[in-house]
Short mmCIF file of C-alpha atoms in Angstrom, two decimals:
data_model
loop_
_atom_site.label_atom_id
_atom_site.label_comp_id
_atom_site.label_asym_id
_atom_site.label_seq_id
_atom_site.Cartn_x
_atom_site.Cartn_y
_atom_site.Cartn_z
CA MET B 1148 15.92 -3.51 -7.86
CA LYS B 1149 14.15 -0.35 -8.12
CA LEU B 1150 10.19 -0.96 -7.43
CA TYR B 1151 8.07 2.35 -7.91
CA LEU B 1152 5.67 1.62 -5.54
CA ASP B 1153 2.24 3.21 -6.13
CA PRO B 1154 -0.97 3.73 -3.56
CA GLY B 1155 -3.09 4.99 -6.12
CA HIS B 1156 -5.20 7.88 -6.09
CA GLY B 1157 -4.86 10.45 -2.67
CA GLY B 1158 -5.08 13.61 -1.71
CA THR B 1159 -8.73 15.34 -3.83
CA ASP B 1160 -9.16 12.18 -5.33
CA PRO B 1161 -10.49 9.60 -2.90
CA GLY B 1162 -10.89 7.21 -5.73
CA ALA B 1163 -13.66 4.61 -4.62
CA SER B 1164 -15.80 5.11 -1.58
CA GLY B 1165 -17.91 2.78 0.37
CA ASN B 1166 -19.26 1.17 3.56
CA GLY B 1167 -17.47 4.44 5.73
CA LEU B 1168 -14.24 3.37 3.57
CA LEU B 1169 -12.30 5.66 0.77
CA GLU B 1170 -9.88 3.88 -1.51
CA LYS B 1171 -6.96 6.11 -1.35
CA ASP B 1172 -6.89 4.95 1.85
CA ILE B 1173 -6.49 1.13 1.48
CA ASN B 1174 -4.59 1.52 -1.10
CA LEU B 1175 -2.16 3.81 1.20
CA ASP B 1176 -2.02 1.49 3.83
CA ILE B 1177 -1.51 -2.21 1.85
CA ALA B 1178 1.47 -0.23 -0.23
CA LEU B 1179 3.62 1.00 3.05
CA ARG B 1180 2.96 -2.66 4.43
CA ILE B 1181 4.19 -4.16 1.23
CA GLN B 1182 7.56 -1.19 1.71
CA SER B 1183 7.97 -2.46 4.58
CA ILE B 1184 7.75 -6.06 4.25
CA LEU B 1185 10.02 -5.57 1.55
CA LEU B 1186 12.61 -3.38 3.03
CA ALA B 1187 13.22 -4.96 6.17
CA ASN B 1188 13.61 -8.37 4.24
CA TYR B 1189 15.43 -8.63 1.49
CA ASP B 1190 18.45 -7.53 -0.10
CA ASP B 1191 19.73 -5.46 -3.12
CA ILE B 1192 15.84 -3.65 -3.00
CA GLN B 1193 15.06 0.00 -3.40
CA ILE B 1194 11.78 1.41 -3.20
CA ARG B 1195 10.08 4.76 -4.14
CA MET B 1196 6.41 5.60 -3.38
CA SER B 1197 4.42 7.91 -5.36
CA ARG B 1198 3.33 9.40 -2.02
CA THR B 1199 3.48 8.12 1.61
CA SER B 1200 0.64 10.72 2.96
CA ASP B 1201 -2.64 12.05 1.60
CA GLN B 1202 -1.30 13.82 -0.76
CA THR B 1203 -2.56 14.85 -4.51
CA LYS B 1204 -0.78 13.68 -7.39
CA SER B 1205 -1.68 13.06 -11.15
CA LEU B 1206 -1.16 10.07 -13.43
CA GLN B 1207 1.36 12.24 -15.37
CA GLN B 1208 3.50 12.72 -12.23
CA ARG B 1209 3.77 9.44 -11.05
CA THR B 1210 4.37 8.02 -14.91
CA ASN B 1211 6.89 10.54 -15.32
CA GLU B 1212 8.80 10.38 -12.35
CA ALA B 1213 8.83 6.21 -12.27
CA ASN B 1214 10.40 6.52 -15.64
CA GLN B 1215 12.65 9.55 -14.81
CA TRP B 1216 14.02 7.19 -11.81
CA GLY B 1217 14.86 4.37 -13.47
CA ALA B 1218 12.66 1.58 -12.39
CA ASP B 1219 12.93 -2.11 -12.69
CA TYR B 1220 9.28 -2.49 -12.15
CA TYR B 1221 5.81 -0.65 -11.59
CA VAL B 1222 3.51 -1.72 -8.82
CA SER B 1223 0.32 0.22 -8.33
CA ILE B 1224 -2.39 -0.37 -5.72
CA HIS B 1225 -6.18 -0.02 -6.19
CA CYS B 1226 -9.37 -1.04 -4.98
CA ASN B 1227 -12.47 -1.55 -6.98
CA ALA B 1228 -16.35 -0.38 -7.06
CA PHE B 1229 -19.06 -1.32 -9.20
CA ASN B 1230 -22.82 -1.87 -7.78
CA GLY B 1231 -22.61 -2.81 -4.56
CA GLN B 1232 -23.02 -6.76 -5.57
CA ALA B 1233 -19.68 -7.57 -7.21
CA ARG B 1234 -16.55 -9.42 -5.33
CA GLY B 1235 -13.24 -10.43 -5.65
CA TYR B 1236 -9.57 -9.55 -6.63
CA GLU B 1237 -8.31 -9.18 -9.98
CA ASP B 1238 -5.07 -7.54 -11.34
CA PHE B 1239 -3.99 -6.12 -14.65
CA ILE B 1240 -1.11 -5.33 -17.01
CA HIS B 1241 -1.38 -3.25 -20.28
CA ASP B 1242 -3.31 -5.13 -23.29
CA ARG B 1243 -0.59 -4.79 -25.84
CA LEU B 1244 1.19 -6.99 -24.41
CA SER B 1245 1.06 -10.45 -25.19
CA ASP B 1246 0.85 -13.78 -22.56
CA ASN B 1247 4.05 -14.88 -23.28
CA SER B 1248 5.97 -11.02 -22.10
CA GLN B 1249 8.05 -10.45 -19.42
CA THR B 1250 5.48 -8.56 -17.97
CA ALA B 1251 2.90 -11.51 -18.42
CA ASN B 1252 5.45 -13.52 -16.17
CA TYR B 1253 6.09 -11.37 -13.42
CA ARG B 1254 1.95 -10.68 -13.27
CA ASN B 1255 1.16 -14.50 -13.07
CA THR B 1256 3.75 -14.81 -9.95
CA LEU B 1257 2.09 -11.82 -8.04
CA HIS B 1258 -0.92 -13.49 -8.93
CA GLN B 1259 -0.51 -16.52 -7.61
CA GLU B 1260 1.11 -15.26 -4.65
CA ILE B 1261 -1.66 -12.82 -3.61
CA THR B 1262 -4.73 -14.77 -4.50
CA LYS B 1263 -3.57 -17.63 -2.08
CA VAL B 1264 -4.05 -15.60 0.74
CA ASN B 1265 -5.93 -13.06 0.66
CA LYS B 1266 -9.87 -14.60 1.08
CA LEU B 1267 -11.10 -12.94 -1.90
CA SER B 1268 -13.42 -14.37 -5.31
CA ASN B 1269 -10.43 -14.42 -7.88
CA ARG B 1270 -12.10 -12.54 -10.91
CA GLY B 1271 -9.12 -13.27 -12.54
CA LYS B 1272 -6.33 -11.96 -14.63
CA LYS B 1273 -7.03 -9.26 -17.13
CA LYS B 1274 -5.70 -6.30 -19.52
CA ALA B 1275 -6.46 -2.78 -20.08
CA ASN B 1276 -5.21 0.85 -21.10
CA PHE B 1277 -4.65 2.37 -18.01
CA HIS B 1278 -2.22 5.51 -17.57
CA VAL B 1279 0.30 3.73 -15.68
CA LEU B 1280 0.45 -0.10 -17.49
CA ARG B 1281 0.37 2.91 -20.60
CA GLU B 1282 2.85 5.45 -20.14
CA THR B 1283 5.39 3.54 -18.00
CA THR B 1284 8.51 2.74 -19.88
CA MET B 1285 9.47 -0.46 -17.09
CA SER B 1286 7.12 -3.76 -16.86
CA ALA B 1287 4.00 -2.37 -14.99
CA PHE B 1288 1.35 -4.46 -12.54
CA LEU B 1289 -2.03 -2.70 -10.87
CA SER B 1290 -3.36 -4.98 -8.50
CA GLU B 1291 -7.53 -4.89 -7.46
CA ASN B 1292 -8.14 -6.03 -4.02
CA GLY B 1293 -11.26 -5.95 -3.56
CA PHE B 1294 -14.77 -4.12 -3.75
CA ILE B 1295 -15.10 -1.81 -1.88
CA ASP B 1296 -18.84 -0.80 -2.18
CA ASN B 1297 -19.36 -4.93 -1.12
CA SER B 1298 -20.17 -5.45 2.17
CA GLN B 1299 -18.33 -8.75 2.46
CA ASP B 1300 -15.13 -7.26 0.82
CA ALA B 1301 -15.83 -4.22 3.13
CA GLN B 1302 -15.77 -6.28 6.17
CA LEU B 1303 -12.18 -7.41 5.15
CA MET B 1304 -10.77 -4.39 3.79
CA SER B 1305 -11.65 -2.34 6.84
CA SER B 1306 -8.96 -4.99 8.92
CA SER B 1307 -5.28 -4.03 9.70
CA THR B 1308 -4.54 -8.02 9.76
CA TRP B 1309 -6.31 -8.73 6.18
CA ARG B 1310 -4.14 -5.97 4.87
CA GLN B 1311 -0.90 -7.06 6.21
CA THR B 1312 -1.10 -10.49 4.38
CA VAL B 1313 -2.17 -8.69 1.29
CA ALA B 1314 0.60 -6.79 1.73
CA HIS B 1315 2.38 -10.39 2.11
CA GLY B 1316 0.95 -11.90 -0.80
CA HIS B 1317 2.16 -8.33 -3.05
CA ALA B 1318 5.93 -8.91 -1.34
CA ASN B 1319 6.39 -12.90 -1.97
CA GLY B 1320 5.05 -11.81 -5.56
CA ILE B 1321 7.72 -9.62 -6.21
CA ALA B 1322 10.31 -11.02 -4.13
CA LYS B 1323 9.81 -14.56 -6.54
CA ALA B 1324 9.35 -12.96 -9.77
CA PHE B 1325 12.77 -10.49 -9.22
CA ASP B 1326 14.61 -13.28 -7.29
CA LEU B 1327 14.97 -11.29 -4.54
CA GLN B 1328 17.29 -12.63 -1.81
CA PRO B 1329 16.45 -12.80 2.23
CA LYS B 1330 18.38 -10.47 4.33
CA SER B 1331 21.17 -12.66 5.90
CA ASN B 1332 22.16 -12.79 9.39
CA GLY B 1333 24.94 -14.81 10.51
CA GLY B 1334 23.94 -16.69 6.93
CA ASN B 1335 20.21 -17.34 7.73
CA PRO B 1336 17.69 -14.93 6.99
CA THR B 1337 16.25 -12.54 9.14
CA PRO B 1338 13.96 -13.50 11.87
CA ASP B 1339 10.95 -12.70 12.48
CA PRO B 1340 9.93 -13.20 15.98
CA GLU B 1341 6.40 -11.87 15.76
CA PRO B 1342 5.02 -12.92 12.09
CA GLY B 1343 2.76 -10.49 10.50
CA THR B 1344 2.44 -8.06 13.80
CA VAL B 1345 2.64 -4.84 12.38
CA TYR B 1346 3.40 -1.48 14.97
CA ARG B 1347 1.78 1.53 14.15
CA ILE B 1348 2.75 5.04 15.09
CA ILE B 1349 -0.35 7.40 16.09
CA ALA B 1350 -0.13 10.79 16.15
CA GLY B 1351 -3.47 12.56 17.40
CA SER B 1352 -7.03 11.23 16.96
CA PHE B 1353 -9.63 13.76 15.68
CA LYS B 1354 -13.43 13.97 14.78
CA SER B 1355 -12.16 16.89 12.73
CA LYS B 1356 -10.50 16.50 9.27
CA ASN B 1357 -9.20 19.97 9.57
CA ASN B 1358 -7.02 19.21 12.59
CA ALA B 1359 -5.92 15.78 11.58
CA ASP B 1360 -4.63 17.93 8.83
CA LYS B 1361 -3.00 20.34 10.69
CA ARG B 1362 -1.18 17.46 13.13
CA VAL B 1363 0.55 15.70 9.37
CA ASP B 1364 1.19 19.79 8.23
CA LEU B 1365 3.05 20.19 12.33
CA LEU B 1366 4.56 16.35 11.63
CA ARG B 1367 6.20 17.27 8.14
CA ASN B 1368 7.74 20.84 9.54
CA ALA B 1369 9.55 18.23 12.12
CA GLY B 1370 10.56 15.64 8.87
CA ILE B 1371 8.53 13.28 9.59
CA GLU B 1372 5.52 11.61 7.22
CA SER B 1373 2.62 11.25 7.79
CA PHE B 1374 -1.38 10.58 6.93
CA VAL B 1375 -4.72 10.61 7.82
CA ASP B 1376 -6.37 7.65 8.32
CA ARG B 1377 -10.62 7.45 8.33
CA HIS B 1378 -12.20 5.58 10.94
CA LEU B 1379 -15.84 4.91 11.35
CA ILE B 1380 -16.13 3.99 14.94
CA SER B 1381 -20.05 3.56 16.66
CA GLY B 1382 -21.05 5.29 13.60
CA GLU B 1383 -18.92 8.46 14.13
CA VAL B 1384 -15.93 8.87 11.87
CA TRP B 1385 -12.64 9.84 13.54
CA TYR B 1386 -9.26 10.95 11.48
CA ARG B 1387 -6.57 9.37 12.80
CA VAL B 1388 -3.30 10.93 12.36
CA GLN B 1389 -0.65 7.59 11.19
CA ALA B 1390 3.14 8.48 11.47
CA GLY B 1391 4.70 5.34 10.04
CA ALA B 1392 3.91 1.40 10.56
CA PHE B 1393 7.03 -0.89 11.37
CA ARG B 1394 7.67 -4.82 11.27
CA SER B 1395 10.46 -4.46 14.08
CA ARG B 1396 9.27 -2.70 17.71
CA ASN B 1397 12.65 -1.26 17.81
CA ASN B 1398 12.26 1.02 15.11
CA ALA B 1399 8.85 1.92 15.92
CA ASN B 1400 10.03 3.15 19.04
CA GLN B 1401 12.66 5.98 17.77
CA ARG B 1402 10.06 6.67 15.85
CA LEU B 1403 7.55 7.13 18.83
CA ASP B 1404 10.27 9.62 20.17
CA GLU B 1405 11.10 11.51 17.34
CA VAL B 1406 7.34 12.37 16.80
CA LYS B 1407 7.24 13.02 20.86
CA ASP B 1408 10.43 15.47 19.91
CA ALA B 1409 8.25 17.52 17.45
CA GLY B 1410 5.95 18.39 20.56
CA ILE B 1411 3.55 15.50 20.34
CA ASN B 1412 3.44 14.28 23.54
CA ASP B 1413 0.19 11.84 23.31
CA ALA B 1414 1.43 10.07 20.70
CA PHE B 1415 1.17 5.87 21.06
CA ILE B 1416 2.14 2.22 19.32
CA THR B 1417 -0.47 0.28 18.07
CA VAL B 1418 0.48 -3.14 17.73
CA ASN B 1419 -1.39 -5.63 14.85
#
């Protein structure tokens, strides 16, 4: 199964914002976690992401890439914003599709799994004429994971534990919809000794966005994908460079060694 995973917005397009958060950052974090969960736990899945860092990419580029690759499913991750009062989760398929279509059936499965765990009010299953739903040649799904300008939803979004849970909801839905088989270890599913744990490699924290971007460039030149994650700490904005997120401590240690070999000796692992 070939999954095209699209963290909405990015680069010069921040998407929605509110409560010290940017949509593009939340989208990317959730999508990277979905990728990690699926690749770690299921066989016969290939994943291509529209972006793995804070990159500018047009909607046309995203759908062209998915179509040319021959993806089986397109999943676009987003957050909502409106008036500061609206709350909750909703998802979309294209408005020309019937409720009995295969795309609708896939969406029903994802919707059930995501809303089961995300602690958000359920705004329902919806349809729209969004570009990524209209211009894809495969079934496509778009999730809106809360309202970033609502203080209660944003409080959830700011939690790495919540983002991991939401990622699990998406991954579980995709696995069920496409009947993905768990990876085996002697005939048993791959063990997860610390369920929900994510090891993130932090390659620097800066008050200057420009300095954080320079660190990302340094890592990219060394062949290491990374992105800038914006944090609000004690009322001050900090820009943290993340160079990977893993379910496996061994994989995280390997990436940490690669980052240090690139000359960043103060890199470290956080456990969430």
